[in-house]
Coordinates of C-alpha atoms and ligand atoms in Angstrom, one line a residue:
E1 CA 0.0 0.0 0.0
P2 CA 1.4 3.5 -0.8
R3 CA 2.4 5.4 2.3
A4 CA 0.5 8.6 3.0
P5 CA 1.6 11.1 0.4
P6 CA 4.1 13.9 1.3
D7 CA 2.5 17.2 2.5
R8 CA 4.7 19.6 0.4
I9 CA 6.9 19.4 -2.7
A10 CA 9.0 22.2 -4.1
I11 CA 10.1 22.5 -7.7
V12 CA 12.8 25.0 -8.7
G13 CA 12.2 26.2 -12.3
A14 CA 9.1 26.6 -14.4
G15 CA 10.6 25.6 -17.7
I16 CA 9.3 22.4 -19.5
G17 CA 11.3 20.3 -17.1
G18 CA 9.8 21.8 -13.9
T19 CA 6.3 22.1 -15.2
S20 CA 6.2 18.5 -16.6
S21 CA 7.5 17.2 -13.3
A22 CA 4.7 19.1 -11.5
Y23 CA 2.2 17.6 -13.9
Y24 CA 3.4 14.0 -13.3
L25 CA 3.9 14.5 -9.5
R26 CA 0.2 15.5 -9.2
K27 CA -0.8 12.4 -11.2
K28 CA 1.2 10.1 -8.9
F29 CA 0.8 11.7 -5.5
G30 CA -2.8 12.8 -5.9
K31 CA -4.8 16.0 -5.1
D32 CA -3.7 16.6 -1.5
V33 CA 0.0 17.3 -1.8
K34 CA 0.9 21.0 -2.0
I35 CA 3.3 21.7 -5.0
D36 CA 5.1 25.0 -5.0
V37 CA 7.0 25.9 -8.3
F38 CA 9.6 28.7 -7.9
E39 CA 10.4 30.7 -11.0
R40 CA 12.7 33.8 -10.9
E41 CA 11.9 35.0 -14.5
E42 CA 9.2 34.0 -17.0
V43 CA 7.3 30.7 -17.0
G44 CA 8.8 28.8 -19.9
G45 CA 12.4 29.4 -19.2
R46 CA 14.3 28.6 -22.5
L47 CA 10.9 28.4 -24.2
A48 CA 10.4 32.1 -24.8
T49 CA 9.3 34.6 -27.5
L50 CA 10.4 38.0 -28.7
K51 CA 8.2 40.6 -30.3
V52 CA 8.9 42.1 -33.7
Q53 CA 6.5 44.9 -34.7
G54 CA 3.6 43.4 -32.7
H55 CA 4.1 39.8 -33.6
D56 CA 5.7 37.1 -31.4
Y57 CA 8.5 34.8 -32.6
E58 CA 10.3 31.9 -30.9
A59 CA 13.5 33.1 -29.4
G60 CA 14.4 29.8 -27.6
G61 CA 13.1 26.3 -28.1
S62 CA 11.4 26.4 -31.5
V63 CA 11.0 23.0 -33.2
I64 CA 9.5 19.8 -32.0
H65 CA 10.0 16.4 -33.7
P66 CA 6.9 14.3 -34.6
L67 CA 8.2 11.5 -32.4
N68 CA 8.5 13.7 -29.3
L69 CA 5.5 12.0 -27.7
H70 CA 5.5 13.9 -24.4
M71 CA 5.3 17.3 -26.1
K72 CA 2.6 15.8 -28.5
R73 CA 0.6 14.5 -25.5
F74 CA 0.9 17.8 -23.6
V75 CA -0.4 19.8 -26.6
K76 CA -3.4 17.4 -27.0
E77 CA -4.2 17.3 -23.2
L78 CA -3.9 21.1 -22.8
G79 CA -6.1 21.8 -25.8
L80 CA -3.4 23.6 -27.7
S81 CA -2.7 23.5 -31.5
S82 CA 0.4 22.7 -33.4
I83 CA 1.7 24.5 -36.5
P84 CA 4.2 23.2 -39.1
T85 CA 7.6 24.7 -38.9
S86 CA 9.5 23.0 -41.7
G87 CA 9.7 24.6 -45.1
G88 CA 11.9 26.8 -47.3
L89 CA 15.1 25.9 -49.1
M90 CA 18.4 25.5 -47.2
G91 CA 21.9 26.3 -48.4
V92 CA 25.4 25.7 -46.8
Y93 CA 27.9 28.5 -47.0
N94 CA 31.7 27.9 -46.5
G95 CA 32.8 31.5 -46.4
K96 CA 33.4 31.6 -50.2
S97 CA 30.4 30.1 -51.8
L98 CA 27.3 27.9 -51.3
V99 CA 28.7 24.3 -51.2
F100 CA 25.2 22.9 -51.2
E101 CA 21.8 24.4 -52.1
E102 CA 18.5 22.6 -51.8
S103 CA 16.2 22.5 -54.8
S104 CA 12.4 22.5 -54.4
W105 CA 12.5 19.3 -56.5
F106 CA 13.2 16.2 -54.3
I107 CA 14.8 14.3 -57.2
I108 CA 17.2 17.2 -57.9
N109 CA 18.3 17.2 -54.3
M110 CA 18.9 13.4 -54.4
I111 CA 21.0 13.7 -57.6
K112 CA 23.0 16.6 -56.0
L113 CA 23.6 14.6 -52.8
V114 CA 24.5 11.4 -54.6
W115 CA 26.8 13.2 -57.1
R116 CA 28.7 15.0 -54.3
Y117 CA 28.5 12.5 -51.4
G118 CA 27.4 9.1 -52.9
F119 CA 24.9 7.4 -50.7
Q120 CA 26.1 8.9 -47.4
S121 CA 22.9 10.9 -47.0
L122 CA 20.8 7.7 -47.2
R123 CA 23.2 6.0 -44.7
M124 CA 22.9 8.9 -42.4
H125 CA 19.1 8.7 -42.5
M126 CA 19.3 5.0 -41.6
W127 CA 21.8 5.7 -38.7
V128 CA 19.3 8.3 -37.3
E129 CA 16.3 6.0 -37.8
D130 CA 18.1 3.2 -35.8
L131 CA 18.7 5.7 -32.9
L132 CA 15.1 6.8 -33.0
D133 CA 13.7 3.2 -33.0
K134 CA 15.6 2.5 -29.8
F135 CA 14.7 5.9 -28.3
M136 CA 11.0 5.2 -28.5
R137 CA 11.4 2.5 -25.8
I138 CA 11.5 5.2 -23.1
Y139 CA 7.8 5.9 -23.7
R140 CA 6.9 2.3 -23.1
Y141 CA 9.0 2.2 -19.9
Q142 CA 7.5 5.4 -18.5
S143 CA 3.9 4.4 -19.4
H144 CA 4.5 1.4 -17.1
D145 CA 5.9 3.7 -14.4
Y146 CA 9.5 2.5 -14.5
A147 CA 12.0 5.0 -13.3
F148 CA 15.8 5.3 -13.5
S149 CA 18.1 6.7 -10.8
S150 CA 20.7 8.1 -13.2
V151 CA 20.9 9.4 -16.8
E152 CA 23.4 6.7 -17.7
K153 CA 21.0 3.9 -16.4
L154 CA 18.1 5.5 -18.4
M155 CA 20.3 5.6 -21.5
L156 CA 21.4 2.0 -21.0
A157 CA 17.8 0.8 -20.7
I158 CA 16.9 2.6 -23.9
G159 CA 19.8 1.7 -26.2
G160 CA 22.1 -0.6 -24.3
E161 CA 25.9 -0.2 -24.5
D162 CA 25.5 1.4 -28.0
Y163 CA 23.8 4.4 -26.4
I164 CA 26.5 4.6 -23.7
R165 CA 29.1 4.5 -26.5
L166 CA 27.4 7.4 -28.3
L167 CA 27.6 9.4 -25.1
N168 CA 31.3 8.8 -24.8
Q169 CA 32.5 9.4 -28.3
T170 CA 32.4 12.5 -30.5
L171 CA 30.0 12.5 -33.4
R172 CA 33.0 12.8 -35.7
E173 CA 34.8 9.7 -34.2
N174 CA 31.5 7.7 -34.4
L175 CA 30.8 8.7 -38.0
Q176 CA 34.4 8.3 -39.2
K177 CA 34.3 4.7 -37.8
A178 CA 31.0 4.3 -39.7
G179 CA 32.8 5.3 -42.9
F180 CA 31.4 8.8 -43.5
S181 CA 33.8 11.1 -45.5
E182 CA 35.4 14.3 -44.2
A183 CA 33.6 16.3 -46.9
F184 CA 30.2 14.9 -45.8
L185 CA 31.0 15.6 -42.2
D186 CA 32.3 19.1 -42.9
E187 CA 29.7 20.3 -45.4
M188 CA 26.5 18.4 -44.2
I189 CA 26.9 17.4 -40.6
A190 CA 28.9 20.2 -38.9
P191 CA 26.5 22.9 -40.1
I192 CA 23.6 21.1 -38.6
M193 CA 25.4 20.7 -35.3
R194 CA 26.3 24.5 -35.4
V195 CA 22.7 25.6 -35.9
N196 CA 21.2 23.2 -33.4
F197 CA 23.8 23.2 -30.6
G198 CA 26.3 25.9 -31.4
Q199 CA 29.1 23.4 -31.5
S200 CA 30.6 21.2 -34.3
T201 CA 31.1 17.5 -34.7
D202 CA 33.2 17.4 -31.5
I203 CA 29.8 17.1 -29.8
N204 CA 28.9 13.8 -28.2
A205 CA 27.4 11.4 -30.8
F206 CA 24.1 10.9 -29.0
V207 CA 23.2 14.7 -29.0
G208 CA 24.6 14.7 -32.5
A209 CA 22.1 12.1 -33.6
V210 CA 19.3 14.0 -31.8
S211 CA 20.5 17.1 -33.7
M212 CA 20.2 15.2 -36.9
T213 CA 16.5 14.4 -36.1
A214 CA 16.0 18.1 -35.8
A215 CA 16.9 18.4 -39.5
D216 CA 14.0 16.1 -40.4
S217 CA 10.9 17.3 -42.2
N218 CA 7.5 17.5 -40.4
L219 CA 8.9 19.4 -37.4
W220 CA 6.2 21.4 -35.6
A221 CA 5.7 24.0 -32.9
V222 CA 2.8 25.1 -30.6
E223 CA 0.5 27.8 -32.0
G224 CA 0.9 30.8 -29.9
G225 CA 4.4 29.8 -28.6
N226 CA 5.9 26.6 -27.2
K227 CA 6.0 28.3 -23.7
L228 CA 2.2 27.8 -23.6
V229 CA 2.9 24.2 -22.7
C230 CA 4.7 25.2 -19.5
S231 CA 1.9 27.6 -18.4
G232 CA -0.7 24.9 -19.3
L233 CA 1.1 22.2 -17.3
L234 CA 1.5 24.5 -14.4
Q235 CA -2.2 25.2 -14.3
A236 CA -3.2 21.5 -15.0
S237 CA -0.9 20.4 -12.1
G238 CA -2.7 22.6 -9.6
S239 CA 0.6 23.9 -8.5
N240 CA 1.4 27.3 -6.8
L241 CA 3.7 29.5 -8.8
I242 CA 6.0 31.5 -6.5
S243 CA 7.7 34.3 -8.5
G244 CA 11.0 34.2 -6.6
S245 CA 14.6 33.1 -6.8
V246 CA 15.7 30.2 -4.7
V247 CA 19.0 31.0 -3.0
S248 CA 19.6 28.0 -0.7
I249 CA 18.4 24.5 0.2
E250 CA 19.3 22.8 3.5
E251 CA 18.1 19.7 5.3
K252 CA 16.4 20.3 8.6
T253 CA 14.6 18.2 11.2
R254 CA 11.1 19.3 12.0
T255 CA 8.4 17.9 14.3
K256 CA 5.2 17.2 12.3
Q257 CA 1.7 17.7 13.6
T258 CA 1.8 13.9 14.4
G259 CA 4.5 14.7 16.9
N260 CA 7.0 12.7 14.9
P261 CA 10.4 14.3 13.9
M262 CA 10.8 14.4 10.1
K263 CA 13.7 15.3 7.9
V264 CA 12.6 18.1 5.5
Y265 CA 14.3 20.6 3.3
E266 CA 14.3 24.3 4.1
V267 CA 14.1 26.3 0.8
V268 CA 15.1 29.9 1.2
Y269 CA 14.0 32.2 -1.6
K270 CA 14.0 35.9 -2.5
T271 CA 11.1 37.9 -3.9
G272 CA 12.4 41.4 -4.7
S273 CA 14.3 42.6 -1.6
E274 CA 12.5 40.2 0.8
T275 CA 13.8 36.8 1.9
H276 CA 11.5 34.0 2.8
S277 CA 11.8 30.3 3.6
D278 CA 9.5 27.3 3.7
F279 CA 9.8 23.6 4.4
Y280 CA 9.3 20.7 2.0
D281 CA 9.3 16.9 2.1
I282 CA 10.6 16.6 -1.5
V283 CA 12.5 19.1 -3.7
L284 CA 13.2 18.9 -7.4
V285 CA 15.7 21.2 -9.0
A286 CA 14.6 21.7 -12.7
A287 CA 17.2 24.4 -13.6
P288 CA 20.8 24.1 -14.7
L289 CA 23.1 24.1 -11.6
N290 CA 26.2 24.5 -13.7
R291 CA 28.7 27.3 -13.0
K292 CA 26.3 28.8 -10.5
M293 CA 23.7 29.4 -13.2
S294 CA 20.9 28.9 -10.7
G295 CA 22.6 30.7 -7.8
I296 CA 21.5 28.0 -5.4
T297 CA 23.7 27.0 -2.4
F298 CA 23.3 23.6 -0.8
L299 CA 23.9 24.2 2.9
N300 CA 25.5 21.8 5.4
F301 CA 25.0 18.6 3.4
D302 CA 27.3 15.7 4.6
P303 CA 28.7 14.5 2.3
P304 CA 28.5 17.8 0.4
I305 CA 26.3 18.0 -2.8
E306 CA 28.4 17.4 -5.9
E307 CA 29.9 20.3 -7.8
F308 CA 28.5 21.3 -11.2
N309 CA 31.4 22.9 -13.1
D310 CA 30.7 22.1 -16.8
P311 CA 29.9 25.3 -18.7
Y312 CA 26.8 26.1 -20.8
Q313 CA 27.3 27.7 -24.2
H314 CA 26.7 31.4 -24.7
L315 CA 24.3 31.8 -27.6
V316 CA 22.5 34.9 -28.9
T317 CA 19.2 34.8 -30.8
T318 CA 18.7 37.9 -32.9
L319 CA 15.5 38.6 -34.8
I320 CA 15.9 41.1 -37.7
K321 CA 13.3 42.4 -40.0
G322 CA 15.3 43.3 -43.1
E323 CA 16.3 42.6 -46.7
L324 CA 19.1 40.0 -46.9
N325 CA 22.3 40.9 -48.6
S326 CA 22.2 37.8 -50.7
T327 CA 25.4 38.9 -52.6
L328 CA 27.3 37.8 -49.5
F329 CA 26.4 34.2 -50.3
S330 CA 25.7 34.1 -54.1
S331 CA 26.2 36.1 -57.2
R332 CA 22.6 35.4 -58.4
P333 CA 20.3 38.4 -58.5
K334 CA 18.6 38.9 -55.1
D335 CA 15.1 38.2 -56.5
Q336 CA 16.5 34.8 -57.6
F337 CA 18.3 33.9 -54.4
G338 CA 15.5 31.7 -53.1
L339 CA 17.0 30.3 -49.9
S340 CA 15.3 30.8 -46.6
T341 CA 17.9 29.1 -44.4
I342 CA 21.6 29.5 -44.6
L343 CA 23.9 27.2 -42.5
V344 CA 27.6 27.6 -42.3
T345 CA 30.6 25.3 -42.2
D346 CA 33.3 25.4 -39.5
D347 CA 35.8 27.2 -41.7
S348 CA 33.3 29.9 -43.0
D349 CA 34.7 32.5 -40.6
L350 CA 31.3 34.0 -40.6
F351 CA 30.2 35.5 -37.2
I352 CA 26.9 33.6 -37.2
N353 CA 25.9 29.9 -36.9
S354 CA 22.8 30.2 -39.0
L355 CA 20.3 32.6 -40.6
S356 CA 16.7 31.7 -41.4
I357 CA 13.5 33.3 -42.3
V358 CA 11.0 32.7 -39.5
A359 CA 7.3 32.7 -39.0
S360 CA 5.5 34.2 -36.1
V361 CA 4.0 31.8 -33.5
R362 CA 0.6 32.5 -35.0
D363 CA 1.5 31.9 -38.7
K364 CA -0.1 28.6 -39.6
E365 CA 1.0 28.9 -43.2
G366 CA 4.6 29.6 -42.5
P367 CA 6.5 32.9 -42.9
A368 CA 4.6 35.9 -44.2
P369 CA 5.5 37.0 -47.8
A370 CA 8.2 39.6 -48.0
V371 CA 7.1 43.2 -47.8
D372 CA 9.5 45.5 -49.8
G373 CA 11.9 42.6 -49.9
M374 CA 11.9 42.3 -46.1
H375 CA 11.4 39.2 -44.0
V376 CA 11.9 38.5 -40.3
W377 CA 15.2 36.6 -40.1
K378 CA 16.5 34.7 -37.1
T379 CA 20.3 34.3 -36.5
F380 CA 22.1 32.3 -33.9
S381 CA 25.6 33.7 -32.9
R382 CA 28.0 33.1 -30.1
D383 CA 28.3 36.9 -29.4
I384 CA 26.0 39.9 -29.6
L385 CA 25.9 41.1 -33.3
T386 CA 27.3 44.6 -33.9
K387 CA 25.5 47.1 -36.1
E388 CA 28.3 46.6 -38.6
Q389 CA 27.8 42.9 -38.7
I390 CA 24.0 43.2 -39.1
S391 CA 24.6 45.7 -41.9
K392 CA 27.0 43.2 -43.6
L393 CA 24.2 40.6 -43.6
F394 CA 21.3 42.9 -44.6
L395 CA 21.0 45.5 -47.3
S396 CA 18.6 47.3 -45.0
Y397 CA 16.7 46.5 -41.9
E398 CA 13.8 48.1 -40.0
Y399 CA 14.1 46.3 -36.6
A400 CA 16.3 44.1 -34.6
V401 CA 15.9 42.5 -31.2
R402 CA 18.0 39.9 -29.4
K403 CA 18.0 37.4 -26.5
P404 CA 21.3 36.1 -25.0
W405 CA 21.2 32.6 -23.6
L406 CA 23.2 30.1 -21.6
S407 CA 21.7 27.7 -24.0
Y408 CA 23.1 24.2 -23.8
P409 CA 26.0 22.4 -22.1
H410 CA 29.3 22.6 -23.9
Y411 CA 29.6 19.0 -24.9
E412 CA 33.0 17.3 -24.3
P413 CA 32.7 13.5 -24.5
P414 CA 33.3 11.2 -22.7
Q415 CA 30.2 12.6 -21.2
K416 CA 29.6 12.2 -17.4
C417 CA 26.0 13.2 -16.6
P418 CA 25.3 14.9 -13.3
S419 CA 23.3 12.9 -10.8
I420 CA 19.5 12.8 -10.5
I421 CA 19.5 11.9 -6.8
L422 CA 21.4 14.7 -5.0
H423 CA 20.3 13.6 -1.5
D424 CA 17.5 11.4 0.0
R425 CA 14.5 13.4 -1.4
L426 CA 16.4 16.1 -3.3
Y427 CA 16.4 15.5 -7.1
Y428 CA 18.0 17.2 -10.1
L429 CA 16.5 17.0 -13.6
N430 CA 19.0 18.9 -15.8
G431 CA 21.8 16.3 -15.8
I432 CA 19.9 14.8 -18.8
E433 CA 20.9 17.8 -20.8
F434 CA 24.5 16.4 -20.9
A435 CA 23.0 13.5 -23.0
A436 CA 21.1 15.9 -25.1
S437 CA 19.4 19.3 -24.4
C438 CA 15.9 19.7 -25.9
M439 CA 12.3 20.1 -24.8
E440 CA 11.5 16.4 -25.1
M441 CA 14.6 15.4 -23.1
S442 CA 13.6 17.8 -20.3
A443 CA 10.0 16.4 -20.4
I444 CA 11.4 12.9 -20.2
A445 CA 13.5 14.0 -17.2
G446 CA 10.4 15.6 -15.6
Y447 CA 8.4 12.3 -15.9
N448 CA 11.4 10.2 -14.8
T449 CA 12.1 12.3 -11.7
A450 CA 8.4 12.4 -10.7
L451 CA 8.3 8.6 -10.9
L452 CA 11.6 8.2 -9.1
A453 CA 10.4 10.5 -6.2
Y454 CA 7.1 8.6 -6.0
H455 CA 8.7 5.1 -6.0
R456 CA 11.4 6.1 -3.4
W457 CA 8.8 7.8 -1.2
N458 CA 6.8 4.6 -1.2
G459 CA 9.7 2.1 -1.1
N460 CA 8.9 0.7 -4.6
E461 CA 12.5 -0.3 -5.3
G462 CA 11.3 -2.8 -7.9
M463 CA 10.2 0.0 -10.1
I464 CA 13.6 1.6 -10.3
D465 CA 16.6 0.6 -12.5
Q466 CA 14.9 -2.6 -13.7
D467 CA 17.2 -4.6 -15.9
D468 CA 16.1 -6.1 -19.3
L469 CA 13.0 -3.9 -19.4
Y470 CA 12.9 -4.1 -23.1
E471 CA 12.6 -7.9 -23.0
K472 CA 10.2 -7.9 -20.1
L473 CA 7.8 -5.5 -21.7
K474 CA 8.1 -7.2 -25.1
T475 CA 6.9 -10.4 -23.6
E476 CA 4.4 -8.8 -21.2
L477 CA 2.5 -7.0 -24.0
Ligands
LIG501 C1 18.2 29.4 -28.5 C2 17.7 28.1 -28.2 C3 17.0 27.3 -29.1 C4 16.5 26.0 -28.8 N1 15.9 25.3 -29.8 C5 15.3 24.2 -29.4 C6 14.4 23.5 -30.4 O1 14.2 24.0 -31.5 N2 13.8 22.3 -30.0 C7 14.0 21.8 -28.7 O2 13.5 20.7 -28.5 N3 14.8 22.4 -27.8 C8 15.4 23.6 -28.2 N4 16.2 24.2 -27.2 C9 16.5 23.6 -25.9 C10 15.3 23.7 -25.0 O3 14.7 25.0 -25.1 C11 15.7 23.4 -23.6 O4 16.4 22.2 -23.6 C12 14.5 23.3 -22.6 O5 13.6 24.3 -22.8 C13 15.1 23.3 -21.2 O6 14.0 23.2 -20.3 P1 14.3 23.1 -18.7 O7 13.0 23.2 -18.1 O8 15.1 21.9 -18.5 O9 15.2 24.4 -18.4 P2 14.9 25.9 -18.5 O10 13.9 26.2 -19.6 O11 16.2 26.6 -18.5 O12 14.1 26.3 -17.2 C14 14.8 26.5 -15.9 C15 14.0 27.6 -15.2 O13 14.5 27.7 -13.9 C16 14.5 29.1 -13.6 N5 15.5 29.2 -12.5 C17 16.9 29.0 -12.5 N6 17.4 29.2 -11.3 C18 16.4 29.5 -10.5 C19 16.3 29.8 -9.1 N7 17.4 29.8 -8.3 N8 15.1 30.1 -8.5 C20 14.0 30.1 -9.3 N9 14.0 29.8 -10.6 C21 15.2 29.5 -11.2 C22 15.0 29.8 -14.8 O14 14.6 31.2 -14.8 C23 14.2 29.0 -15.9 O15 13.0 29.6 -16.2 C24 16.7 25.5 -27.5 C25 17.4 26.3 -26.5 C26 17.8 27.5 -26.8 C27 18.5 28.3 -25.8
LIG502 C1 14.8 13.8 -28.5 C2 14.5 13.5 -29.9 C3 14.5 12.0 -30.3 C4 14.3 14.4 -30.9 C5 14.3 15.9 -30.6 C6 14.8 16.6 -31.9 C7 14.8 18.1 -31.7 C8 13.6 18.8 -32.0 C9 15.9 18.6 -31.1 C10 16.1 20.0 -30.9 C11 17.5 20.4 -31.3 C12 17.8 21.9 -30.9 C13 18.2 22.2 -29.6 C14 17.6 22.8 -31.9 C15 17.9 24.2 -31.7 S1 17.8 25.2 -33.1 C16 16.3 24.7 -33.8 C17 16.1 25.1 -35.3 N1 17.1 24.6 -36.1 C18 16.2 26.7 -35.3 O1 17.0 27.1 -36.1 O2 15.4 27.3 -34.6

C-alpha cells in the first residue's frame, strides 16, 4: 500500500522540465499534496518569445519532432494547437560560396547529394532512424511507471551499450568509424550541429544524432508559442507559482503535527528585496546548476552535494526584420536567391551559426510573404551582433531584437552526466541535458524524476533501475 503522500513538494524552475514534473507528481501523489513551483523569471524558461512589430517569434526552443510523444501529448491534453515549422530551401555556405543548395525538387536534391557524397545521406538517415527506433522505448517504460536513478541507467535501458558509446564518443569519431567522408562531415553534418547546438562535430554522438533528427521534415511548434505548454502544465498540475529566486536548500529536522520528527528541506528564496523560507518533504531542481547558473547554495550537506562545473554555451538569438544581402552568399540576382535558411561550415569564418526566415508563433501557413523585400530573419551567434555585422548581412533592416542565452551544455565526451538523486529526497532534472538538451529530453526527465520521487517515497524499489526492461515489456504486452 502506498504510504501517506508527502505534504509539500518544491520544484525550482518553471521551464518544460519543472512544469512537466509538477504535472506528473500531481498524477502520482494525488490531489492533496501541495506543490510550489519557484520561478525567478518567466514561466517557460528557455521556451520564450520575442516581439517584432507586434508579432511574437520563438527566441528559444522552437521546433519539436513528430516522435516527441510527451510534447505531443501535452499539446493534446492542454487543448493547444500545433503548427508546421519546416519549409523553405536551405543552403550551406563555406565562407566563399554555397557548397550545397536545396532545390524545391526532391529528385534534384537526391541527384545533387549522390553526385557529391554518394549514398552517405541515405546511410545517415538510416543511422538516425536506428537511434530513433531505440529511443521510442522510453515511452513504453514510462507508461509502465518504470524509473531510473541516473541518466546513464536511463540511456542504458533505452539503447544498451550502443547508447553509452554514443555518449562517450564525439560525433566525428563515431561517423568516421562508420565510414562517412570528411567532406560529408564538414559540409553536411557540422553545419547542422552548429545551428542546433552551437558546436561542431566534437559534440557527443548521442546529442549529434538528436540534432540530426531536428533536421527532419514534419517538425512542428505550438501555435501561440511553445511556452504555452509550460503555463498549461502549471495550471493543470494545480501547483502554486512563486515568483522568486531560490538561494539555498538545507536539510532540517522538523516535528510534524503527528509529533514525529521528520527530515525536511528548508528552501530559502527571495522575492524582490524580501527573503522568505519554507519547508518541503521533497525538492526537485529543474534548472541548470552549472557554473552557479541557478545561484542555489546547498547548505550543510554531509557529504556535500556534488559540484556542477561544466559550462553552458553562450548563444545569442537575434531577430531582424530586413532585406538580406544575398550577394554575401551568391552572385545570383537577389530576386532569384530563393534560400530561406543558410547554414555555415566550421571554416566559414562568418560570425553567425545560421540565418533563417522565421514565421511568427501564429502563422499557420509559414513565414509571411516579403514586404518591400523584407522578411523576419533569425540568426544564432556566439556573441551579440554589432550594427556593422548586421549591416553586412542585410541591405537594409527596420528592426532588430536579441535574447542572449546560456543555451546548452558545452559537450565534451566522454560525457559524465550529473546525478539525478542529489540527496535522500532532493532531485535534479537537468543532468539529462548532458546526454542531449531539448524540450523532449527535459520532459522525459520531468516524468522520470516524478516517478523516481514517487517510488522512493513509497519504497517501490522494484520500479527503479529494472534490468532487461525491453525484453520484459516485449513479452508482457
Ligand atoms: C536558443 C535556443 C534554441 C533552442 N531550440 C530548441 C528546439 O528547437 N527544440 C528543442 O526541443 N529544444 C530547443 N532548445 C532547448 C530547449 O529549449 C531546452 O532544452 C529546454 O527548454 C530546457 O528546459 P528546462 O525546463 O530543463 O530548463 P529551462 O527552460 O532553462 O528552465 C529553468 C528555469 O529555472 C529558472 N531558475 C533558474 N534558477 C532559479 C532559481 N534559483 N530560482 C528560481 N527559478 C530559477 C529559470 O529562470 C528558468 O525559467 C533551444 C534552446 C535555446 C537556448
Ligand atoms: C529527442 C529526440 C528524439 C528528438 C528531438 C529533436 C529536436 C527537436 C531537437 C532540438 C535540437 C535543438 C536544440 C535545436 C535548436 S535550433 C532549432 C532550429 N534549427 C532553429 O533554427 O530554430
